[in-house]
Amino acid sequence: MQKGKLKNSLIFIILPLLLPGLLVAAWRCLFRGMAEEKNIFVETVIDFEEMRQLSRDEGWKLNELFAAMREHGASSVAISEDTLASLESEGRITVLSSKDIRKLSIDEGLQQELPPGADGPGSLWVHSEDSALLDRIERHLSWKIPSNKLFRLHRNFLVINKSAYGFKERVGLGFSNEYFDLARKADLGIVVRVFNYPGLTVASATRMISALPSPASVSALLFAEEEMLGNRGELSGIIELFKDRSYRIGWIEFNTQEGIGQYLKGLSRSRPFVRVHSISRKEIDQIYNVNRAIGRWVRSVKDRSMKMLYIRCFFRDDQKYIADLVKFNLKYLQRIENSLNRAGFVIAANSDQRINEPRHLVGKLSAPEKIAIVLALLLAFPLLIKLSFYEDLDNKWFFATALLAVGGYLYLPAQQLNAFAGVIGAFSYSSLGVVLAFSAIKKNDGLSGLFDLGRYFASLVLPSVLGGILIAGLHSEIEYLLKFEQFRGVKLAFVLPVLWVFLYSLKEFGKGFVDLVNRPLTPIMAIVGGAVFLGFIAYILRSGNLTIVKPSALEDSFRTFLENTLVARPRNKEFLVGYPAAALFVFFYLRRCTAILPILSIFVVMGQVSVLNTFCHFHSPLSLTILRVFNGFWLGLLVSLPVLAVAALVWLVILAGSEKKNSLLVAGYLGFGNFGDELLWQTFCEQMKTRLPELRLAVILGKDSRIPDFMADKVESISRSCRFRILEELLSCKALVFPGGGVLQSATSFSSLVYYSLLIFIARSAGAKILLPAQGFGPWGENIEKHSRFFRYLHNTLESADYISVRDQNSLDALNEVGDFNHIPITADLAFLARSGVNARIYAPEGALRVSIVLRKSVAESESIAKSFIQIAEEVENLQINPVALQPGDEEVWKNAGWTKDIVSFDGKNPVEALLDCDLVVSMRLHGCIVATIEAIPWIGIAYDPKVSGFARSCNWKFCYEPEKVDRKLIEEKLNVLAVKKIEYSQKLARRANEFSRRSQADFEAILSAISHNS
């Protein structure tokens, strides 16, 4: 897409349509957050039946046990309807079969007096000294079973001609009011649990509900077992009964009781529900220990805003016997309260706090608010199409989207509109960030620094966050906050982005979907495809409103650790999958491993889908959601580091063991503005590319250096600071070459010698050829004695080089200090490869004598020499001096000497051209003298270093002097000599240059032979 075209679309079309929705959504989210901050009260409910069992097992009185529970963090007690089993366990009734009755022989004549069926094998005989209790049992059973199944034989005897499995345990018989009195005296709230019965009629349910305690006296009404009251009976009529009774009805999380959907639909607008979290008896006995259970309780309150915790007791812990059950469970309850307090929550202490629900304050969205947010959500879809598959999408579609948003509001029910806009927005925004991030990588051909890396991750995550805020704002209404309604189409919102981004990645980084399906199936493809498919299935099963795969004990412990450490636990799909995959995507893109990119894109988008989905958990506090996303982001970046380290290690191993690339790695002190070194590598690479155009050339340059324009299409640069990239090249290149120069010396820096030796060692170990042409070895200084072991290693390294030569006798002498290298040929500086063979510079000077002068800032005498030249130029009319700075900083010499005119600087262009516009050259730098020789320009060398005097000797050139001997008299004398006999001296230099050129060409041919030779 054209940059200007997209920019205009964003500014003039998308932003005006998008911004109102974002502002409204942000305001609604802020208002919601204010309400959620006040939502701090939690009701902890203990099970009465278990309390009664504890009192019997440990010898506690119920009133004392209730008081202790209240003191240790219990808010309410859940009292279930009496059953035949519970009343019998209390000793309040005796239940016998007809067989038991006959054995007792209570009344031999009784059998003849019974109604038909009362003495059947399935009948139950209920005896109680409390006739009022027996009356209650008879009354409640008469509402549920036919009258011919009940026989009251005596004021103390009731015969029930029914004893199916579970009848004694699961048929409710009303409540014992004395237990309510015990709870109230202990200042505990009361939660009543009612049993359903199959085929229950409205008339029977009316009597049952009328027999319940008044709504004002109870905290909530729960339905026992797996179904709501009226299920498998006259459900709709029974639901209507509750509209006239203000009971709070418990809605148990993760336990979808049959009939709950109808209750929510029928009562959510008229009666409040309370969401309850519970750990089942089976889970407590077989799976959970105390620590894991406490972690789950806190997560349910903190993450999902549970208002009521239905807490069951431990009768064993980790399958171990508990000596004192009461003390153990009191401590367990106290730890739950302490953990909730640390998380910022308070145990409800009275009825007002138990029913407190500040989220009711958020209210409803107005029509303009809803339309603005819906439009902002829908706009992402045409933008996604434009960015990913159809660049020429007309801007009119954005206006059509605005009409669609208005039409949806007018013609769709509110829930359907929310579902439609939510799914489109969730799919589009989570995909949009991935597309933007990948597009930025491709546009910039990678990431060039920390700023680009930050922009990449910001592009990845910000659209998902914005989409999440829009969806959260659209659903900031009480039915969503209390989870009466949920985000609809969640599975689509999980699947569609993965498919979209995968196809987009195939188009951008692969060869398209058609090529993918037409490829032959290889074993590797089958394994990778199978692994990705299994990962995708696990992703689907672990996502959504209801998850099939539950977390293990280990994962629960890990979640608890993260919550205790970070307050808001980040999602695994973000910090363990999405962000590491995004980092790996960049890693492999930079290495042109495009085959793996579409696969990685799947996991990248999974992370962003998770980010957006986090905002779709409307019952979770919004502040926690934002913190969770933030924690997922930074922790994901942190996890990416070891993931990248492992990937890099594996990658390096693969590179070291794979076939070498047809590439040459050029190393040395390059890219630091040193004229001689730049001249060497550029001349070498230009010649190499001419002879072997198919060979890839990579050059290690200084951090801030870049390839000159005239070399840009010939070589590839690698920053000296990118050590991993250098390591990759060392392991994969065909050959490592140092194109001359004096880098293998230790007089100025022993560490640099170690560095370059290390490069040689790594490349050699990986099987690359080592080429060291025209080297300027030494001097070594005192290091050769100080680090004798290292120099023995250096000797072995140089002996194993595939090709080595020296540029002069001084270098050979220095090399022989390391070992016997007399067999090494003496060649010429590789800069002579640039000689064209045409002596165009041989001419007699006309007019003013033009002299180019190269001085070094590091030489103490440079400033006095510069002053001498300035004085001569001022006094001699036919002399024109041109100061030349061949390295940054050298111009300061002239400025300090009083020069106010222009100074010629080496600006990265062809180095040979820097000294052409002159008749004579005066140079302190070796390659100033070399370039003058190449161009047959007479020169005066100032030998600050032995390499300058050494080159003068190799040229049989007498105009070379030590810096301290160079004064005005010497300068005037030698300039006059050279000017008068310029043609003679130019011809002499031309002959030497031709000879050196032949040597360097021979040296270059030897390099080519070494590269081509298969060792």
PDB file of C-alpha atoms in Angstrom, residues 741-988:
ATOM      1  CA  GLY A 741      46.603  -3.751   6.540  1.00  0.00           C
ATOM      2  CA  GLY A 742      48.297  -3.993   9.915  1.00  0.00           C
ATOM      3  CA  VAL A 743      45.639  -5.456  12.213  1.00  0.00           C
ATOM      4  CA  LEU A 744      47.773  -8.407  13.362  1.00  0.00           C
ATOM      5  CA  GLN A 745      50.017  -6.456  15.707  1.00  0.00           C
ATOM      6  CA  SER A 746      50.044  -5.804  19.448  1.00  0.00           C
ATOM      7  CA  ALA A 747      52.169  -2.696  19.914  1.00  0.00           C
ATOM      8  CA  THR A 748      49.100  -0.465  20.185  1.00  0.00           C
ATOM      9  CA  SER A 749      46.558  -3.010  21.502  1.00  0.00           C
ATOM     10  CA  PHE A 750      47.069  -6.601  22.554  1.00  0.00           C
ATOM     11  CA  SER A 751      43.298  -7.076  22.924  1.00  0.00           C
ATOM     12  CA  SER A 752      42.736  -6.322  19.238  1.00  0.00           C
ATOM     13  CA  LEU A 753      45.233  -9.024  18.308  1.00  0.00           C
ATOM     14  CA  VAL A 754      43.333 -11.460  20.538  1.00  0.00           C
ATOM     15  CA  TYR A 755      40.053 -10.396  18.923  1.00  0.00           C
ATOM     16  CA  TYR A 756      41.219 -10.988  15.369  1.00  0.00           C
ATOM     17  CA  SER A 757      42.879 -14.241  16.362  1.00  0.00           C
ATOM     18  CA  LEU A 758      39.592 -15.369  17.876  1.00  0.00           C
ATOM     19  CA  LEU A 759      37.804 -14.634  14.602  1.00  0.00           C
ATOM     20  CA  ILE A 760      40.345 -16.782  12.782  1.00  0.00           C
ATOM     21  CA  PHE A 761      39.994 -19.589  15.330  1.00  0.00           C
ATOM     22  CA  ILE A 762      36.177 -19.696  15.123  1.00  0.00           C
ATOM     23  CA  ALA A 763      36.111 -19.584  11.324  1.00  0.00           C
ATOM     24  CA  ARG A 764      38.811 -22.233  11.060  1.00  0.00           C
ATOM     25  CA  SER A 765      37.020 -24.481  13.560  1.00  0.00           C
ATOM     26  CA  ALA A 766      33.853 -24.223  11.485  1.00  0.00           C
ATOM     27  CA  GLY A 767      35.705 -25.261   8.334  1.00  0.00           C
ATOM     28  CA  ALA A 768      36.170 -21.885   6.636  1.00  0.00           C
ATOM     29  CA  LYS A 769      39.306 -21.040   4.692  1.00  0.00           C
ATOM     30  CA  ILE A 770      41.632 -18.459   6.245  1.00  0.00           C
ATOM     31  CA  LEU A 771      43.117 -15.940   3.784  1.00  0.00           C
ATOM     32  CA  LEU A 772      45.715 -13.393   4.966  1.00  0.00           C
ATOM     33  CA  PRO A 773      47.078 -11.581   1.887  1.00  0.00           C
ATOM     34  CA  ALA A 774      49.560  -8.668   1.996  1.00  0.00           C
ATOM     35  CA  GLN A 775      49.650  -8.500   5.764  1.00  0.00           C
ATOM     36  CA  GLY A 776      51.537  -5.897   7.730  1.00  0.00           C
ATOM     37  CA  PHE A 777      52.552  -8.021  10.740  1.00  0.00           C
ATOM     38  CA  GLY A 778      53.907  -6.484  13.913  1.00  0.00           C
ATOM     39  CA  PRO A 779      55.314  -4.810  15.742  1.00  0.00           C
ATOM     40  CA  TRP A 780      54.643  -6.932  18.831  1.00  0.00           C
ATOM     41  CA  GLY A 781      56.261  -4.783  21.477  1.00  0.00           C
ATOM     42  CA  GLU A 782      56.826  -6.443  24.841  1.00  0.00           C
ATOM     43  CA  ASN A 783      53.793  -8.695  24.423  1.00  0.00           C
ATOM     44  CA  ILE A 784      55.718 -11.375  22.572  1.00  0.00           C
ATOM     45  CA  GLU A 785      57.578 -12.176  25.799  1.00  0.00           C
ATOM     46  CA  LYS A 786      54.773 -11.312  28.179  1.00  0.00           C
ATOM     47  CA  HIS A 787      52.240 -13.559  26.401  1.00  0.00           C
ATOM     48  CA  SER A 788      54.500 -16.257  25.030  1.00  0.00           C
ATOM     49  CA  ARG A 789      51.787 -18.954  25.175  1.00  0.00           C
ATOM     50  CA  PHE A 790      49.463 -16.872  23.101  1.00  0.00           C
ATOM     51  CA  PHE A 791      52.118 -16.263  20.465  1.00  0.00           C
ATOM     52  CA  ARG A 792      52.765 -20.010  20.269  1.00  0.00           C
ATOM     53  CA  TYR A 793      49.045 -20.396  19.563  1.00  0.00           C
ATOM     54  CA  LEU A 794      49.262 -17.559  17.012  1.00  0.00           C
ATOM     55  CA  HIS A 795      52.133 -19.366  15.283  1.00  0.00           C
ATOM     56  CA  ASN A 796      50.013 -22.519  14.938  1.00  0.00           C
ATOM     57  CA  THR A 797      47.053 -20.480  13.701  1.00  0.00           C
ATOM     58  CA  LEU A 798      49.079 -18.724  11.022  1.00  0.00           C
ATOM     59  CA  GLU A 799      50.702 -21.995   9.976  1.00  0.00           C
ATOM     60  CA  SER A 800      47.241 -23.449   9.313  1.00  0.00           C
ATOM     61  CA  ALA A 801      46.087 -20.509   7.169  1.00  0.00           C
ATOM     62  CA  ASP A 802      45.071 -21.435   3.627  1.00  0.00           C
ATOM     63  CA  TYR A 803      46.946 -18.469   2.193  1.00  0.00           C
ATOM     64  CA  ILE A 804      49.263 -15.893   3.707  1.00  0.00           C
ATOM     65  CA  SER A 805      51.590 -13.235   2.334  1.00  0.00           C
ATOM     66  CA  VAL A 806      53.280 -10.077   3.637  1.00  0.00           C
ATOM     67  CA  ARG A 807      53.387  -6.612   2.150  1.00  0.00           C
ATOM     68  CA  ASP A 808      57.065  -5.797   2.920  1.00  0.00           C
ATOM     69  CA  GLN A 809      60.275  -7.089   4.469  1.00  0.00           C
ATOM     70  CA  ASN A 810      59.532  -5.446   7.814  1.00  0.00           C
ATOM     71  CA  SER A 811      56.345  -7.500   8.102  1.00  0.00           C
ATOM     72  CA  LEU A 812      58.197 -10.711   7.264  1.00  0.00           C
ATOM     73  CA  ASP A 813      60.827  -9.931   9.891  1.00  0.00           C
ATOM     74  CA  ALA A 814      58.069  -9.362  12.481  1.00  0.00           C
ATOM     75  CA  LEU A 815      56.378 -12.591  11.472  1.00  0.00           C
ATOM     76  CA  ASN A 816      59.611 -14.521  11.904  1.00  0.00           C
ATOM     77  CA  GLU A 817      59.688 -13.366  15.504  1.00  0.00           C
ATOM     78  CA  VAL A 818      56.640 -15.562  16.009  1.00  0.00           C
ATOM     79  CA  GLY A 819      58.048 -18.556  14.130  1.00  0.00           C
ATOM     80  CA  ASP A 820      59.824 -19.630  10.973  1.00  0.00           C
ATOM     81  CA  PHE A 821      57.866 -18.063   8.110  1.00  0.00           C
ATOM     82  CA  ASN A 822      60.632 -17.427   5.571  1.00  0.00           C
ATOM     83  CA  HIS A 823      58.602 -19.360   3.010  1.00  0.00           C
ATOM     84  CA  ILE A 824      55.931 -16.646   3.062  1.00  0.00           C
ATOM     85  CA  PRO A 825      56.024 -14.517  -0.130  1.00  0.00           C
ATOM     86  CA  ILE A 826      56.560 -10.764  -0.045  1.00  0.00           C
ATOM     87  CA  THR A 827      53.946  -9.093  -2.180  1.00  0.00           C
ATOM     88  CA  ALA A 828      52.544  -5.581  -2.482  1.00  0.00           C
ATOM     89  CA  ASP A 829      49.750  -3.740  -0.764  1.00  0.00           C
ATOM     90  CA  LEU A 830      46.389  -4.788  -2.205  1.00  0.00           C
ATOM     91  CA  ALA A 831      45.621  -1.148  -2.897  1.00  0.00           C
ATOM     92  CA  PHE A 832      47.698  -1.597  -6.053  1.00  0.00           C
ATOM     93  CA  LEU A 833      44.870  -3.732  -7.444  1.00  0.00           C
ATOM     94  CA  ALA A 834      43.216  -0.401  -8.231  1.00  0.00           C
ATOM     95  CA  ARG A 835      46.002   0.659 -10.648  1.00  0.00           C
ATOM     96  CA  SER A 836      44.591   0.998 -14.137  1.00  0.00           C
ATOM     97  CA  GLY A 837      47.977   0.746 -15.887  1.00  0.00           C
ATOM     98  CA  VAL A 838      47.601   4.139 -17.596  1.00  0.00           C
ATOM     99  CA  ASN A 839      50.098   6.789 -16.455  1.00  0.00           C
ATOM    100  CA  ALA A 840      47.636   9.679 -16.775  1.00  0.00           C
ATOM    101  CA  ARG A 841      49.349  11.663 -13.989  1.00  0.00           C
ATOM    102  CA  ILE A 842      52.734  12.085 -15.711  1.00  0.00           C
ATOM    103  CA  TYR A 843      52.935  15.744 -16.678  1.00  0.00           C
ATOM    104  CA  ALA A 844      54.902  18.876 -15.877  1.00  0.00           C
ATOM    105  CA  PRO A 845      53.167  21.252 -13.475  1.00  0.00           C
ATOM    106  CA  GLU A 846      51.761  24.450 -14.945  1.00  0.00           C
ATOM    107  CA  GLY A 847      50.941  27.556 -12.990  1.00  0.00           C
ATOM    108  CA  ALA A 848      50.847  27.282  -9.210  1.00  0.00           C
ATOM    109  CA  LEU A 849      52.243  24.077  -7.749  1.00  0.00           C
ATOM    110  CA  ARG A 850      49.383  22.163  -6.095  1.00  0.00           C
ATOM    111  CA  VAL A 851      50.449  20.162  -3.063  1.00  0.00           C
ATOM    112  CA  SER A 852      48.128  17.848  -1.087  1.00  0.00           C
ATOM    113  CA  ILE A 853      49.267  17.387   2.501  1.00  0.00           C
ATOM    114  CA  VAL A 854      48.211  14.506   4.783  1.00  0.00           C
ATOM    115  CA  LEU A 855      49.084  14.837   8.484  1.00  0.00           C
ATOM    116  CA  ARG A 856      48.129  12.789  11.527  1.00  0.00           C
ATOM    117  CA  LYS A 857      46.642  14.240  14.677  1.00  0.00           C
ATOM    118  CA  SER A 858      48.396  11.606  16.784  1.00  0.00           C
ATOM    119  CA  VAL A 859      51.902  12.730  15.730  1.00  0.00           C
ATOM    120  CA  ALA A 860      53.283  15.516  17.935  1.00  0.00           C
ATOM    121  CA  GLU A 861      55.164  17.281  15.153  1.00  0.00           C
ATOM    122  CA  SER A 862      52.127  17.524  12.872  1.00  0.00           C
ATOM    123  CA  GLU A 863      51.103  20.983  14.036  1.00  0.00           C
ATOM    124  CA  SER A 864      54.564  22.530  13.520  1.00  0.00           C
ATOM    125  CA  ILE A 865      54.756  20.955  10.065  1.00  0.00           C
ATOM    126  CA  ALA A 866      51.326  22.392   9.220  1.00  0.00           C
ATOM    127  CA  LYS A 867      52.481  25.870  10.339  1.00  0.00           C
ATOM    128  CA  SER A 868      55.525  25.587   8.100  1.00  0.00           C
ATOM    129  CA  PHE A 869      53.392  24.819   5.091  1.00  0.00           C
ATOM    130  CA  ILE A 870      51.041  27.703   5.895  1.00  0.00           C
ATOM    131  CA  GLN A 871      53.980  30.140   6.121  1.00  0.00           C
ATOM    132  CA  ILE A 872      55.445  28.918   2.836  1.00  0.00           C
ATOM    133  CA  ALA A 873      52.092  29.217   1.060  1.00  0.00           C
ATOM    134  CA  GLU A 874      51.646  32.757   2.339  1.00  0.00           C
ATOM    135  CA  GLU A 875      55.091  33.825   1.083  1.00  0.00           C
ATOM    136  CA  VAL A 876      55.344  31.857  -2.148  1.00  0.00           C
ATOM    137  CA  GLU A 877      52.901  32.963  -4.819  1.00  0.00           C
ATOM    138  CA  ASN A 878      53.137  29.936  -7.076  1.00  0.00           C
ATOM    139  CA  LEU A 879      52.396  27.390  -4.319  1.00  0.00           C
ATOM    140  CA  GLN A 880      48.881  26.149  -3.487  1.00  0.00           C
ATOM    141  CA  ILE A 881      48.494  23.787  -0.529  1.00  0.00           C
ATOM    142  CA  ASN A 882      45.470  21.516  -0.024  1.00  0.00           C
ATOM    143  CA  PRO A 883      45.229  20.061   3.517  1.00  0.00           C
ATOM    144  CA  VAL A 884      43.661  16.580   3.405  1.00  0.00           C
ATOM    145  CA  ALA A 885      42.169  14.811   6.452  1.00  0.00           C
ATOM    146  CA  LEU A 886      42.127  11.087   5.721  1.00  0.00           C
ATOM    147  CA  GLN A 887      40.776  10.202   9.156  1.00  0.00           C
ATOM    148  CA  PRO A 888      38.288  12.027  11.418  1.00  0.00           C
ATOM    149  CA  GLY A 889      40.135  14.367  13.757  1.00  0.00           C
ATOM    150  CA  ASP A 890      43.095  15.057  11.492  1.00  0.00           C
ATOM    151  CA  GLU A 891      41.560  18.382  10.451  1.00  0.00           C
ATOM    152  CA  GLU A 892      42.190  19.687  13.999  1.00  0.00           C
ATOM    153  CA  VAL A 893      45.902  19.802  13.243  1.00  0.00           C
ATOM    154  CA  TRP A 894      45.328  22.446  10.572  1.00  0.00           C
ATOM    155  CA  LYS A 895      42.800  24.413  12.570  1.00  0.00           C
ATOM    156  CA  ASN A 896      45.179  24.589  15.527  1.00  0.00           C
ATOM    157  CA  ALA A 897      47.950  25.707  13.183  1.00  0.00           C
ATOM    158  CA  GLY A 898      45.817  28.643  12.015  1.00  0.00           C
ATOM    159  CA  TRP A 899      44.421  27.339   8.706  1.00  0.00           C
ATOM    160  CA  THR A 900      41.059  28.956   8.001  1.00  0.00           C
ATOM    161  CA  LYS A 901      40.282  27.712   4.523  1.00  0.00           C
ATOM    162  CA  ASP A 902      38.668  24.469   3.398  1.00  0.00           C
ATOM    163  CA  ILE A 903      40.112  21.105   4.327  1.00  0.00           C
ATOM    164  CA  VAL A 904      39.563  18.130   2.026  1.00  0.00           C
ATOM    165  CA  SER A 905      38.073  15.219   3.990  1.00  0.00           C
ATOM    166  CA  PHE A 906      37.744  11.572   3.066  1.00  0.00           C
ATOM    167  CA  ASP A 907      33.953  11.329   2.899  1.00  0.00           C
ATOM    168  CA  GLY A 908      33.518   7.661   2.092  1.00  0.00           C
ATOM    169  CA  LYS A 909      33.687   8.004  -1.656  1.00  0.00           C
ATOM    170  CA  ASN A 910      36.214   6.111  -3.723  1.00  0.00           C
ATOM    171  CA  PRO A 911      39.412   6.541  -1.643  1.00  0.00           C
ATOM    172  CA  VAL A 912      41.708   6.813  -4.677  1.00  0.00           C
ATOM    173  CA  GLU A 913      39.876   9.953  -5.792  1.00  0.00           C
ATOM    174  CA  ALA A 914      40.675  11.784  -2.541  1.00  0.00           C
ATOM    175  CA  LEU A 915      44.232  12.686  -3.630  1.00  0.00           C
ATOM    176  CA  LEU A 916      43.949  13.115  -7.393  1.00  0.00           C
ATOM    177  CA  ASP A 917      43.633  16.903  -7.701  1.00  0.00           C
ATOM    178  CA  CYS A 918      47.318  17.765  -7.031  1.00  0.00           C
ATOM    179  CA  ASP A 919      50.844  17.829  -8.467  1.00  0.00           C
ATOM    180  CA  LEU A 920      52.687  16.596  -5.377  1.00  0.00           C
ATOM    181  CA  VAL A 921      51.744  14.787  -2.190  1.00  0.00           C
ATOM    182  CA  VAL A 922      53.167  15.091   1.318  1.00  0.00           C
ATOM    183  CA  SER A 923      51.861  12.320   3.552  1.00  0.00           C
ATOM    184  CA  MET A 924      52.331  10.965   7.041  1.00  0.00           C
ATOM    185  CA  ARG A 925      49.964   8.127   6.225  1.00  0.00           C
ATOM    186  CA  LEU A 926      51.178   5.004   4.474  1.00  0.00           C
ATOM    187  CA  HIS A 927      48.252   4.821   2.103  1.00  0.00           C
ATOM    188  CA  GLY A 928      48.625   8.475   1.202  1.00  0.00           C
ATOM    189  CA  CYS A 929      52.036   7.476  -0.135  1.00  0.00           C
ATOM    190  CA  ILE A 930      50.615   4.328  -1.755  1.00  0.00           C
ATOM    191  CA  VAL A 931      47.834   6.214  -3.565  1.00  0.00           C
ATOM    192  CA  ALA A 932      50.373   8.807  -4.788  1.00  0.00           C
ATOM    193  CA  THR A 933      52.524   5.948  -6.114  1.00  0.00           C
ATOM    194  CA  ILE A 934      49.542   4.318  -7.810  1.00  0.00           C
ATOM    195  CA  GLU A 935      48.775   7.578  -9.592  1.00  0.00           C
ATOM    196  CA  ALA A 936      52.467   8.344 -10.263  1.00  0.00           C
ATOM    197  CA  ILE A 937      52.334  11.522  -8.192  1.00  0.00           C
ATOM    198  CA  PRO A 938      55.706  12.367  -6.604  1.00  0.00           C
ATOM    199  CA  TRP A 939      55.474  12.376  -2.840  1.00  0.00           C
ATOM    200  CA  ILE A 940      57.313  13.203   0.347  1.00  0.00           C
ATOM    201  CA  GLY A 941      56.842  10.660   3.101  1.00  0.00           C
ATOM    202  CA  ILE A 942      56.932  11.626   6.780  1.00  0.00           C
ATOM    203  CA  ALA A 943      57.880   8.378   8.503  1.00  0.00           C
ATOM    204  CA  TYR A 944      56.141   8.537  11.878  1.00  0.00           C
ATOM    205  CA  ASP A 945      56.004   4.712  11.692  1.00  0.00           C
ATOM    206  CA  PRO A 946      58.423   2.091  10.258  1.00  0.00           C
ATOM    207  CA  LYS A 947      55.790   1.025   7.705  1.00  0.00           C
ATOM    208  CA  VAL A 948      56.095   4.405   5.906  1.00  0.00           C
ATOM    209  CA  SER A 949      59.888   4.196   5.700  1.00  0.00           C
ATOM    210  CA  GLY A 950      59.612   0.527   4.785  1.00  0.00           C
ATOM    211  CA  PHE A 951      57.364   1.350   1.844  1.00  0.00           C
ATOM    212  CA  ALA A 952      59.782   4.108   0.738  1.00  0.00           C
ATOM    213  CA  ARG A 953      62.634   1.588   0.746  1.00  0.00           C
ATOM    214  CA  SER A 954      60.582  -0.894  -1.282  1.00  0.00           C
ATOM    215  CA  CYS A 955      60.021   1.874  -3.833  1.00  0.00           C
ATOM    216  CA  ASN A 956      63.695   2.884  -3.684  1.00  0.00           C
ATOM    217  CA  TRP A 957      62.339   6.317  -2.890  1.00  0.00           C
ATOM    218  CA  LYS A 958      64.614   8.765  -1.119  1.00  0.00           C
ATOM    219  CA  PHE A 959      62.039  11.414  -0.194  1.00  0.00           C
ATOM    220  CA  CYS A 960      61.080  10.041   3.222  1.00  0.00           C
ATOM    221  CA  TYR A 961      61.982  11.746   6.507  1.00  0.00           C
ATOM    222  CA  GLU A 962      61.316  11.430  10.200  1.00  0.00           C
ATOM    223  CA  PRO A 963      58.798  14.000  11.583  1.00  0.00           C
ATOM    224  CA  GLU A 964      61.289  15.801  13.784  1.00  0.00           C
ATOM    225  CA  LYS A 965      63.541  16.508  10.755  1.00  0.00           C
ATOM    226  CA  VAL A 966      60.786  18.055   8.686  1.00  0.00           C
ATOM    227  CA  ASP A 967      61.092  21.850   8.859  1.00  0.00           C
ATOM    228  CA  ARG A 968      60.475  24.730   6.499  1.00  0.00           C
ATOM    229  CA  LYS A 969      63.880  24.508   4.895  1.00  0.00           C
ATOM    230  CA  LEU A 970      63.514  20.797   4.128  1.00  0.00           C
ATOM    231  CA  ILE A 971      60.018  21.271   2.773  1.00  0.00           C
ATOM    232  CA  GLU A 972      60.991  24.085   0.400  1.00  0.00           C
ATOM    233  CA  GLU A 973      64.058  22.232  -0.794  1.00  0.00           C
ATOM    234  CA  LYS A 974      62.328  18.926  -1.533  1.00  0.00           C
ATOM    235  CA  LEU A 975      59.276  20.535  -3.123  1.00  0.00           C
ATOM    236  CA  ASN A 976      61.526  22.413  -5.500  1.00  0.00           C
ATOM    237  CA  VAL A 977      63.405  19.238  -6.436  1.00  0.00           C
ATOM    238  CA  LEU A 978      60.216  17.286  -7.079  1.00  0.00           C
ATOM    239  CA  ALA A 979      58.582  20.138  -8.971  1.00  0.00           C
ATOM    240  CA  VAL A 980      61.561  20.620 -11.276  1.00  0.00           C
ATOM    241  CA  LYS A 981      61.929  16.891 -12.024  1.00  0.00           C
ATOM    242  CA  LYS A 982      58.297  15.910 -11.670  1.00  0.00           C
ATOM    243  CA  ILE A 983      58.075  13.965 -14.934  1.00  0.00           C
ATOM    244  CA  GLU A 984      61.233  12.013 -14.137  1.00  0.00           C
ATOM    245  CA  TYR A 985      60.060  11.090 -10.655  1.00  0.00           C
ATOM    246  CA  SER A 986      56.529  10.338 -11.862  1.00  0.00           C
ATOM    247  CA  GLN A 987      57.915   7.887 -14.403  1.00  0.00           C
ATOM    248  CA  LYS A 988      59.993   6.241 -11.701  1.00  0.00           C
TER     249      LYS A 988
END
